[in-house]
């Protein structure tokens, strides 16, 4: 029997064994969806604390209910291991490892390369491999395919390879791994067919595209779209500053246009593990092709400069009260990269803390989700958010507008507030507010 037919049969009768490499915010939900669909899933991770927690039936990812993990583990449909030789026992593998940037802002695909190496090491005829990690167009065919071919495996006949970008939005209760349409690009029609059949067991709708590179590019367009539009509104904020206009009024009015406009809001900068990073994978690839992706570069420049812009707003606000940043007590509210999450990766709050530290401010921060910040050689402990603290500081800076904050109460007890999120729009009584 052809390997393609055999795989389709194993998928149909749910006898297929699936490996998921990388049990983070993408891999664990995916593993749980495949297991919930009736497949047997082995989760692979280099972090033994993750695999141990999984095997205890515990969920360390908020989007995956603990009860779900407990049930799937108890029934033997889901397990975790750090022993990658167990890849020899699975019929399909989804690779969900990080693709960060190096300090030089160049792509770091070392985790993808390591996963491709170990998958190829244990690969055998009949294997399906799907790469999910966000990466530059060409990665699947340049990194994954050759390693399988070196094992004498023919892609599309012996092994099947596809790229399917992850679209996980942590904390999003509406759009989940199960109901978010999944783009799929196969190296051959048979690769697309088999990968689609597998993912259709776990995901409501599959969006086929013509190649892995097309699928890789779809993801980069999605997130470059955000980075560039956020860069645009950040520049609009600076333009409104020069014109003496309230950028929030302008954006709120523009957003009443029911067509042809998408609302983005200015902020203290661009955080997270996706939006600041993914576009730079694309521009890096294009530089190798001697083309400069100017929108991406310009958006990165503007977004990266926003922390400095915020610090200049703080300096101006303090000057307005006859004070300097040096020696002033400054309290940052919210250090996570976006509201209602605990993640501080690439958070602009870290840049703002660092810049204020350089200018000898006396710093305090509060964030309901982040008890301490260790970054760039610094270590800040969260302060308790109290009336005495609000009254004691010279300036409160709203960096991340978590829903947990009582903005009326905060403004009432603060003297001066710099608001980078328009979080205080509905408040009236209390300290002087300076908006972005
Ligand atoms: N930001 C702004 N202004 C905006 C929107 C965001 O300054 O109008 C800032 C945020 O504060 C944050 C950064 O940009 O620092 C990124 O925010 P984000 O809303 O894009 O959130 P992310 O990074 O969690 O992006 C994820 C992405 N999901 C995937 O890559 C699968 C993105 O594609 C989603 O569109 C986004 O979530 C979402 O919509 O929540």
Short mmCIF file of C-alpha atoms and ligand atoms in Angstrom, two decimals:
data_model
loop_
_atom_site.label_atom_id
_atom_site.label_comp_id
_atom_site.label_asym_id
_atom_site.label_seq_id
_atom_site.Cartn_x
_atom_site.Cartn_y
_atom_site.Cartn_z
CA UNK A 1 0.00 0.00 0.00
CA UNK A 2 1.22 3.51 -0.80
CA UNK A 3 2.39 5.48 2.23
CA UNK A 4 -0.11 8.20 1.32
CA UNK A 5 -2.99 5.75 1.41
CA UNK A 6 -1.75 4.18 4.62
CA UNK A 7 -1.52 7.59 6.35
CA UNK A 8 -5.00 8.58 5.17
CA UNK A 9 -6.31 5.29 6.53
CA UNK A 10 -4.57 5.78 9.92
CA UNK A 11 -6.00 9.28 10.13
CA UNK A 12 -9.48 8.08 9.23
CA UNK A 13 -9.48 5.24 11.77
CA UNK A 14 -7.65 7.40 14.35
CA UNK A 15 -4.88 4.84 14.74
CA UNK A 16 -2.31 7.50 13.77
CA UNK A 17 0.29 8.46 16.38
CA UNK A 18 1.18 12.18 16.30
CA UNK A 19 4.25 13.84 17.74
CA UNK A 20 4.18 17.54 18.66
CA UNK A 21 7.61 19.11 19.17
CA UNK A 22 7.48 22.19 21.39
CA UNK A 23 4.84 22.21 24.15
CA UNK A 24 4.39 25.97 24.52
CA UNK A 25 1.39 28.24 23.84
CA UNK A 26 1.16 26.74 20.30
CA UNK A 27 2.18 23.09 20.80
CA UNK A 28 0.20 22.20 23.90
CA UNK A 29 -3.17 23.41 22.56
CA UNK A 30 -2.45 21.63 19.25
CA UNK A 31 -1.49 18.40 21.04
CA UNK A 32 -4.69 18.60 23.09
CA UNK A 33 -6.81 19.14 19.97
CA UNK A 34 -5.27 16.14 18.15
CA UNK A 35 -5.73 13.97 21.25
CA UNK A 36 -9.30 15.19 21.74
CA UNK A 37 -9.93 14.15 18.12
CA UNK A 38 -9.05 10.60 19.13
CA UNK A 39 -5.45 10.42 17.92
CA UNK A 40 -2.63 9.23 20.16
CA UNK A 41 -0.30 12.16 20.79
CA UNK A 42 3.23 12.30 22.17
CA UNK A 43 4.40 15.76 23.17
CA UNK A 44 8.14 16.41 22.90
CA UNK A 45 9.94 19.19 24.70
CA UNK A 46 13.47 19.83 25.95
CA UNK A 47 11.95 21.29 29.13
CA UNK A 48 11.34 18.43 31.55
CA UNK A 49 9.15 20.62 33.77
CA UNK A 50 6.66 20.89 30.91
CA UNK A 51 6.60 17.17 30.10
CA UNK A 52 6.43 16.25 33.79
CA UNK A 53 3.50 18.63 34.36
CA UNK A 54 1.78 17.25 31.29
CA UNK A 55 2.22 13.66 32.47
CA UNK A 56 0.76 14.66 35.85
CA UNK A 57 -2.31 15.78 33.94
CA UNK A 58 -1.60 19.46 34.63
CA UNK A 59 -1.96 22.36 32.18
CA UNK A 60 0.56 25.21 32.34
CA UNK A 61 -1.06 27.01 29.38
CA UNK A 62 -4.15 29.08 30.33
CA UNK A 63 -5.85 28.33 27.00
CA UNK A 64 -5.82 24.57 27.74
CA UNK A 65 -8.11 23.60 30.63
CA UNK A 66 -6.43 21.41 33.25
CA UNK A 67 -9.41 19.03 33.13
CA UNK A 68 -8.82 18.49 29.42
CA UNK A 69 -5.17 17.59 29.94
CA UNK A 70 -5.99 15.38 32.92
CA UNK A 71 -8.58 13.45 30.94
CA UNK A 72 -6.41 13.03 27.84
CA UNK A 73 -3.44 11.87 29.90
CA UNK A 74 -5.57 9.52 32.02
CA UNK A 75 -6.99 7.87 28.90
CA UNK A 76 -3.48 7.47 27.45
CA UNK A 77 -4.18 9.64 24.40
CA UNK A 78 -1.68 12.31 25.42
CA UNK A 79 1.75 12.00 27.01
CA UNK A 80 4.94 14.02 27.16
CA UNK A 81 8.59 13.12 26.89
CA UNK A 82 12.04 14.67 26.63
CA UNK A 83 13.28 11.51 24.93
CA UNK A 84 13.30 12.46 21.25
CA UNK A 85 14.13 8.89 20.18
CA UNK A 86 10.39 8.27 20.69
CA UNK A 87 9.97 10.12 17.37
CA UNK A 88 10.64 6.68 15.87
CA UNK A 89 7.21 5.65 17.19
CA UNK A 90 5.08 8.38 15.61
CA UNK A 91 3.56 8.57 12.12
CA UNK A 92 3.27 12.38 11.98
CA UNK A 93 5.11 15.28 13.59
CA UNK A 94 4.11 18.93 14.06
CA UNK A 95 7.02 21.25 14.85
CA UNK A 96 6.02 24.17 17.10
CA UNK A 97 9.33 25.57 18.33
CA UNK A 98 10.23 29.26 18.87
CA UNK A 99 11.72 31.41 16.12
CA UNK A 100 13.11 34.43 17.99
CA UNK A 101 15.54 37.11 16.86
CA UNK A 102 19.21 37.30 17.72
CA UNK A 103 20.53 40.47 19.40
CA UNK A 104 21.49 41.61 15.88
CA UNK A 105 17.77 41.45 14.97
CA UNK A 106 18.59 38.58 12.56
CA UNK A 107 16.43 35.41 12.60
CA UNK A 108 17.39 32.69 15.03
CA UNK A 109 16.09 29.46 13.44
CA UNK A 110 18.38 27.27 15.53
CA UNK A 111 15.38 25.63 17.25
CA UNK A 112 13.84 24.79 13.86
CA UNK A 113 17.16 23.36 12.64
CA UNK A 114 17.52 21.26 15.80
CA UNK A 115 13.98 19.93 15.40
CA UNK A 116 14.54 19.19 11.70
CA UNK A 117 17.75 17.33 12.55
CA UNK A 118 16.13 15.13 15.19
CA UNK A 119 13.03 14.46 13.07
CA UNK A 120 15.22 13.43 10.12
CA UNK A 121 17.35 11.28 12.41
CA UNK A 122 14.29 9.19 13.33
CA UNK A 123 12.41 9.55 10.04
CA UNK A 124 11.23 6.52 8.11
CA UNK A 125 8.96 5.94 5.12
CA UNK A 126 5.35 6.89 5.83
CA UNK A 127 6.14 9.95 7.97
CA UNK A 128 4.25 13.27 7.74
CA UNK A 129 6.02 16.42 8.98
CA UNK A 130 4.31 19.81 9.39
CA UNK A 131 6.31 22.90 10.39
CA UNK A 132 4.27 25.55 12.28
CA UNK A 133 6.95 27.92 13.55
CA UNK A 134 6.73 31.40 12.05
CA UNK A 135 9.68 31.81 9.70
CA UNK A 136 10.90 33.34 6.45
CA UNK A 137 9.60 31.97 3.11
CA UNK A 138 11.82 29.07 2.03
CA UNK A 139 12.59 27.61 5.45
CA UNK A 140 10.56 24.42 4.95
CA UNK A 141 12.12 23.54 1.63
CA UNK A 142 15.63 24.76 2.53
CA UNK A 143 15.93 23.34 6.06
CA UNK A 144 13.45 20.49 6.52
CA UNK A 145 13.26 18.85 3.08
CA UNK A 146 17.01 18.35 2.44
CA UNK A 147 17.45 16.64 5.82
CA UNK A 148 14.77 14.11 4.93
CA UNK A 149 16.12 13.63 1.41
CA UNK A 150 19.58 12.95 2.89
CA UNK A 151 17.98 9.92 4.57
CA UNK A 152 17.03 8.64 1.11
CA UNK A 153 13.38 9.61 1.60
CA UNK A 154 11.46 11.07 -1.34
CA UNK A 155 9.13 13.90 -0.38
CA UNK A 156 5.62 13.27 -1.67
CA UNK A 157 6.12 9.52 -1.89
CA UNK A 158 8.00 8.22 1.19
CA UNK A 159 7.53 11.27 3.44
CA UNK A 160 5.10 14.15 3.34
CA UNK A 161 6.02 17.74 4.24
CA UNK A 162 3.93 20.89 4.74
CA UNK A 163 4.02 24.30 6.40
CA UNK A 164 1.05 25.53 8.42
CA UNK A 165 1.47 28.82 10.29
CA UNK A 166 0.35 28.94 13.91
CA UNK A 167 -2.41 31.46 14.55
CA UNK A 168 -2.66 31.15 18.32
CA UNK A 169 -3.67 34.33 20.09
CA UNK A 170 -2.99 33.61 23.76
CA UNK A 171 -5.97 34.42 25.97
CA UNK A 172 -8.37 34.82 23.05
CA UNK A 173 -11.58 33.09 24.14
CA UNK A 174 -13.31 33.61 20.79
CA UNK A 175 -10.66 32.38 18.35
CA UNK A 176 -9.01 29.12 19.42
CA UNK A 177 -6.75 26.51 17.86
CA UNK A 178 -9.91 24.55 16.99
CA UNK A 179 -11.92 27.25 15.21
CA UNK A 180 -9.26 29.54 13.70
CA UNK A 181 -8.89 28.75 9.98
CA UNK A 182 -5.57 27.02 9.35
CA UNK A 183 -3.48 27.81 6.26
CA UNK A 184 -1.70 24.75 4.81
CA UNK A 185 0.97 24.59 2.09
CA UNK A 186 2.29 21.17 0.99
CA UNK A 187 5.51 20.41 -0.89
CA UNK A 188 3.44 18.24 -3.28
CA UNK A 189 -0.30 17.64 -3.80
CA UNK A 190 0.00 14.41 -1.81
CA UNK A 191 1.72 16.32 1.03
CA UNK A 192 -1.12 18.85 1.08
CA UNK A 193 -3.72 16.05 1.01
CA UNK A 194 -2.24 14.12 3.92
CA UNK A 195 -1.45 17.18 6.05
CA UNK A 196 -4.96 18.53 5.44
CA UNK A 197 -6.51 15.19 6.42
CA UNK A 198 -4.55 15.18 9.68
CA UNK A 199 -5.37 18.77 10.66
CA UNK A 200 -9.05 18.39 9.71
CA UNK A 201 -9.36 16.03 12.67
CA UNK A 202 -8.50 18.90 15.02
CA UNK A 203 -9.27 22.18 13.23
CA UNK A 204 -12.59 23.33 11.80
CA UNK A 205 -11.31 24.70 8.49
CA UNK A 206 -8.17 24.36 6.42
CA UNK A 207 -7.08 27.00 3.89
CA UNK A 208 -4.93 25.28 1.24
CA UNK A 209 -2.28 27.33 -0.57
CA UNK A 210 0.07 26.41 -3.39
CA UNK A 211 3.32 25.79 -1.49
CA UNK A 212 5.04 25.88 1.90
CA UNK A 213 6.62 29.23 0.95
CA UNK A 214 3.17 30.66 0.24
CA UNK A 215 1.99 29.50 3.67
CA UNK A 216 5.12 30.94 5.31
CA UNK A 217 4.46 34.25 3.54
CA UNK A 218 0.77 34.37 4.55
CA UNK A 219 1.75 34.43 8.22
CA UNK A 220 4.36 37.11 7.69
CA UNK A 221 1.85 39.27 5.80
CA UNK A 222 -0.64 38.91 8.66
CA UNK A 223 1.79 40.13 11.28
CA UNK A 224 3.62 42.65 9.09
CA UNK A 225 0.20 44.18 8.44
CA UNK A 226 -0.12 44.75 12.18
CA UNK A 227 3.41 46.02 12.75
CA UNK A 228 3.20 48.52 9.87
CA UNK A 229 -0.25 49.80 10.89
CA UNK A 230 0.81 50.14 14.49
CA UNK A 231 3.86 52.04 13.25
CA UNK A 232 1.54 54.28 11.23
CA UNK A 233 -0.65 55.21 14.19
CA UNK A 234 2.41 55.70 16.37
CA UNK A 235 3.68 58.23 13.83
CA UNK A 236 0.20 59.78 13.68
CA UNK A 237 0.46 60.22 17.46
CA UNK A 238 3.71 62.13 17.04
CA UNK A 239 2.24 64.18 14.17
CA UNK A 240 -0.79 65.05 16.32
CA UNK A 241 1.62 66.11 19.06
CA UNK A 242 3.23 68.58 16.65
CA UNK A 243 -0.20 69.80 15.52
CA UNK A 244 -1.55 70.12 19.05
CA UNK A 245 -4.28 67.58 18.28
CA UNK A 246 -5.58 64.72 20.47
CA UNK A 247 -4.62 61.57 18.56
CA UNK A 248 -7.18 59.53 20.51
CA UNK A 249 -10.01 61.81 19.40
CA UNK A 250 -8.77 61.56 15.82
CA UNK A 251 -8.53 57.76 15.88
CA UNK A 252 -11.88 57.27 17.61
CA UNK A 253 -13.55 59.46 15.00
CA UNK A 254 -11.76 57.75 12.10
CA UNK A 255 -12.83 54.37 13.46
CA UNK A 256 -16.47 55.33 12.95
CA UNK A 257 -15.89 54.77 9.24
CA UNK A 258 -17.72 51.48 8.71
CA UNK A 259 -15.59 50.40 5.74
CA UNK A 260 -12.08 50.82 4.43
CA UNK A 261 -10.52 51.50 7.82
CA UNK A 262 -9.02 49.22 10.47
CA UNK A 263 -8.59 50.59 14.00
CA UNK A 264 -5.14 50.50 15.56
CA UNK A 265 -4.06 52.57 18.54
CA UNK A 266 -0.75 54.20 19.42
CA UNK A 267 1.17 52.95 22.41
CA UNK A 268 4.51 52.88 24.21
CA UNK A 269 6.02 50.55 21.61
CA UNK A 270 5.68 47.08 20.10
CA UNK A 271 5.95 44.07 22.39
CA UNK A 272 5.35 40.36 22.25
CA UNK A 273 6.98 37.39 20.61
CA UNK A 274 5.26 37.83 17.22
CA UNK A 275 4.63 41.32 15.94
CA UNK A 276 8.01 42.95 16.59
CA UNK A 277 9.80 39.86 15.28
CA UNK A 278 7.97 38.26 12.37
CA UNK A 279 8.34 41.20 9.91
CA UNK A 280 12.09 41.22 10.51
CA UNK A 281 12.25 37.59 9.33
CA UNK A 282 10.78 38.81 6.05
CA UNK A 283 13.06 41.84 5.68
CA UNK A 284 16.08 39.70 6.51
CA UNK A 285 15.16 37.23 3.72
CA UNK A 286 14.64 40.08 1.25
CA UNK A 287 18.02 41.63 2.10
CA UNK A 288 19.58 38.34 1.03
CA UNK A 289 17.74 38.91 -2.26
CA UNK A 290 19.12 42.45 -2.44
CA UNK A 291 15.78 44.11 -1.79
CA UNK A 292 15.00 46.44 1.11
CA UNK A 293 11.51 46.01 2.60
CA UNK A 294 11.18 49.70 3.43
CA UNK A 295 7.76 49.67 5.13
CA UNK A 296 8.98 47.02 7.55
CA UNK A 297 12.18 48.91 8.31
CA UNK A 298 10.37 52.21 8.79
CA UNK A 299 7.70 50.67 11.04
CA UNK A 300 10.42 49.00 13.10
CA UNK A 301 12.24 52.33 13.48
CA UNK A 302 9.09 54.17 14.56
CA UNK A 303 7.85 51.41 16.88
CA UNK A 304 11.30 50.93 18.44
CA UNK A 305 11.52 54.67 19.11
CA UNK A 306 8.22 54.88 21.01
CA UNK A 307 9.76 54.13 24.43
CA UNK A 308 12.05 57.15 23.96
CA UNK A 309 9.03 59.22 22.91
CA UNK A 310 7.24 58.18 26.09
CA UNK A 311 10.26 59.12 28.23
CA UNK A 312 10.34 62.56 26.57
CA UNK A 313 6.63 62.96 27.42
CA UNK A 314 7.46 62.07 31.03
CA UNK A 315 10.32 64.60 31.07
CA UNK A 316 8.06 67.33 29.67
CA UNK A 317 5.29 66.48 32.13
CA UNK A 318 7.67 66.65 35.11
CA UNK A 319 9.24 69.86 33.77
CA UNK A 320 5.74 71.32 33.73
CA UNK A 321 5.84 70.87 37.50
CA UNK A 322 9.35 72.22 37.86
CA UNK A 323 10.90 68.78 38.20
CA UNK A 324 13.43 66.67 36.30
CA UNK A 325 13.40 62.93 35.72
CA UNK A 326 16.57 62.75 37.84
CA UNK A 327 15.51 62.10 41.40
CA UNK A 328 11.80 61.96 40.61
CA UNK A 329 9.79 59.01 41.91
CA UNK A 330 8.13 57.39 38.87
CA UNK A 331 5.63 54.50 39.03
CA UNK A 332 4.96 52.40 35.91
CA UNK A 333 1.59 50.66 35.75
CA UNK A 334 1.64 47.49 33.62
CA UNK A 335 4.87 45.93 32.29
CA UNK A 336 3.41 43.01 30.29
CA UNK A 337 3.56 43.54 26.52
CA UNK A 338 -0.22 43.81 26.19
CA UNK A 339 -3.20 43.94 28.53
CA UNK A 340 -4.34 40.97 30.62
CA UNK A 341 -1.33 38.73 29.92
CA UNK A 342 1.76 38.02 32.03
CA UNK A 343 4.22 37.92 29.11
CA UNK A 344 6.92 40.60 29.18
CA UNK A 345 8.84 39.44 26.08
CA UNK A 346 9.93 42.47 24.02
CA UNK A 347 7.70 44.60 26.23
CA UNK A 348 8.30 48.34 25.70
CA UNK A 349 7.96 48.74 29.47
CA UNK A 350 11.42 47.19 29.79
CA UNK A 351 12.87 49.87 27.50
CA UNK A 352 11.07 52.63 29.43
CA UNK A 353 12.36 51.28 32.77
CA UNK A 354 15.88 51.15 31.39
CA UNK A 355 15.76 54.67 29.93
CA UNK A 356 14.39 56.10 33.19
CA UNK A 357 17.03 54.19 35.17
CA UNK A 358 19.71 55.76 32.93
CA UNK A 359 18.28 59.19 33.79
CA UNK A 360 18.43 58.45 37.52
CA UNK A 361 14.74 58.32 38.29
CA UNK A 362 13.63 56.53 41.46
CA UNK A 363 11.62 53.71 39.87
CA UNK A 364 8.61 51.73 41.01
CA UNK A 365 6.37 49.41 38.98
CA UNK A 366 3.16 47.47 39.43
CA UNK A 367 1.63 44.80 37.22
CA UNK A 368 -1.03 42.38 38.49
CA UNK A 369 0.49 39.57 36.41
CA UNK A 370 4.22 40.21 36.81
CA UNK A 371 5.69 39.91 40.34
CA UNK A 372 9.23 40.75 39.30
CA UNK A 373 11.19 41.85 36.25
CA UNK A 374 14.63 40.52 35.43
CA UNK A 375 15.92 42.04 32.17
CA UNK A 376 19.12 43.45 30.69
CA UNK A 377 20.97 42.93 33.95
CA UNK A 378 18.27 44.67 35.98
CA UNK A 379 16.02 43.23 38.66
CA UNK A 380 12.88 45.14 39.67
CA UNK A 381 10.45 43.90 42.28
CA UNK A 382 6.76 44.80 41.97
CA UNK A 383 5.52 47.46 44.41
CA UNK A 384 2.15 47.07 46.08
CA UNK A 385 -0.31 49.47 44.46
CA UNK A 386 -1.57 51.57 47.36
CA UNK A 387 -2.97 55.05 47.92
CA UNK A 388 0.18 56.13 49.82
CA UNK A 389 2.36 55.03 46.89
CA UNK A 390 0.17 56.85 44.35
CA UNK A 391 0.32 59.98 46.50
CA UNK A 392 4.07 59.69 47.09
CA UNK A 393 5.28 59.41 43.49
CA UNK A 394 5.92 62.40 41.24
CA UNK A 395 4.56 60.69 38.12
CA UNK A 396 2.46 57.62 37.31
CA UNK A 397 3.00 56.18 33.80
CA UNK A 398 0.24 54.02 32.30
CA UNK A 399 2.16 51.56 30.10
CA UNK A 400 -0.19 48.54 29.91
CA UNK A 401 -3.89 48.98 30.54
CA UNK A 402 -4.78 45.72 32.29
CA UNK A 403 -8.53 45.39 32.88
CA UNK A 404 -7.81 44.85 36.61
CA UNK A 405 -6.93 48.52 37.13
CA UNK A 406 -9.45 50.92 38.73
CA UNK A 407 -8.52 54.04 36.74
CA UNK A 408 -10.79 56.41 38.71
CA UNK A 409 -9.15 55.36 41.96
CA UNK A 410 -5.67 55.61 40.46
CA UNK A 411 -6.18 59.09 39.04
CA UNK A 412 -7.85 60.34 42.21
CA UNK A 413 -4.70 59.69 44.26
CA UNK A 414 -2.00 60.58 41.73
CA UNK A 415 -0.58 64.05 41.12
CA UNK A 416 0.63 63.58 37.56
CA UNK A 417 -0.09 60.79 35.12
CA UNK A 418 1.40 60.07 31.67
CA UNK A 419 -1.11 57.88 29.85
CA UNK A 420 0.24 55.91 26.84
CA UNK A 421 -2.99 53.91 26.32
CA UNK A 422 -5.78 56.48 26.80
CA UNK A 423 -6.79 54.34 29.77
CA UNK A 424 -7.84 57.40 31.77
CA UNK A 425 -10.24 58.71 29.10
CA UNK A 426 -13.32 58.03 31.23
CA UNK A 427 -11.89 59.51 34.43
CA UNK A 428 -12.33 63.13 35.56
CA UNK A 429 -11.19 63.77 39.14
CA UNK A 430 -7.63 63.75 40.31
CA UNK A 431 -4.16 64.36 38.97
CA UNK A 432 -3.02 66.05 35.78
CA UNK A 433 -3.10 63.68 32.81
CA UNK A 434 -0.65 63.95 29.90
CA UNK A 435 -1.65 61.71 27.00
CA UNK A 436 0.45 60.17 24.24
N1 LIG B 1 -0.30 47.25 19.86
C1 LIG B 1 -0.41 48.62 19.72
N2 LIG B 1 -1.46 49.11 19.03
C2 LIG B 1 -2.42 48.30 18.49
C3 LIG B 1 -2.29 46.90 18.66
C4 LIG B 1 -1.23 46.40 19.35
O1 LIG B 1 0.44 49.38 20.19
O2 LIG B 1 -3.37 48.82 17.89
C5 LIG B 1 0.86 46.69 20.57
C6 LIG B 1 0.49 45.87 21.77
O3 LIG B 1 0.42 46.68 22.92
C7 LIG B 1 1.64 44.87 21.85
C8 LIG B 1 2.04 44.68 20.40
O4 LIG B 1 1.50 45.80 19.68
O5 LIG B 1 2.73 45.43 22.55
C9 LIG B 1 1.49 43.40 19.78
O6 LIG B 1 0.14 43.37 20.08
P1 LIG B 1 -0.90 42.36 19.33
O7 LIG B 1 -2.27 42.85 19.64
O8 LIG B 1 -0.54 42.22 17.91
O9 LIG B 1 -0.74 41.03 20.14
P2 LIG B 1 0.18 39.78 19.89
O10 LIG B 1 1.61 40.13 19.83
O11 LIG B 1 -0.25 38.79 20.91
O12 LIG B 1 -0.24 39.30 18.45
C10 LIG B 1 -0.98 38.12 18.32
C11 LIG B 1 -0.74 37.68 16.91
N3 LIG B 1 -1.23 36.34 16.75
C12 LIG B 1 -0.46 35.48 16.06
O13 LIG B 1 0.62 35.78 15.61
C13 LIG B 1 -0.99 34.13 15.91
C14 LIG B 1 -1.47 38.59 15.95
O14 LIG B 1 -1.45 38.03 14.63
C15 LIG B 1 -2.89 38.77 16.36
O15 LIG B 1 -3.56 39.62 15.42
C16 LIG B 1 -2.90 39.42 17.73
O16 LIG B 1 -2.33 38.44 18.61
C17 LIG B 1 -4.31 39.76 18.18
O17 LIG B 1 -5.12 40.13 17.31
O18 LIG B 1 -4.51 39.74 19.39
#
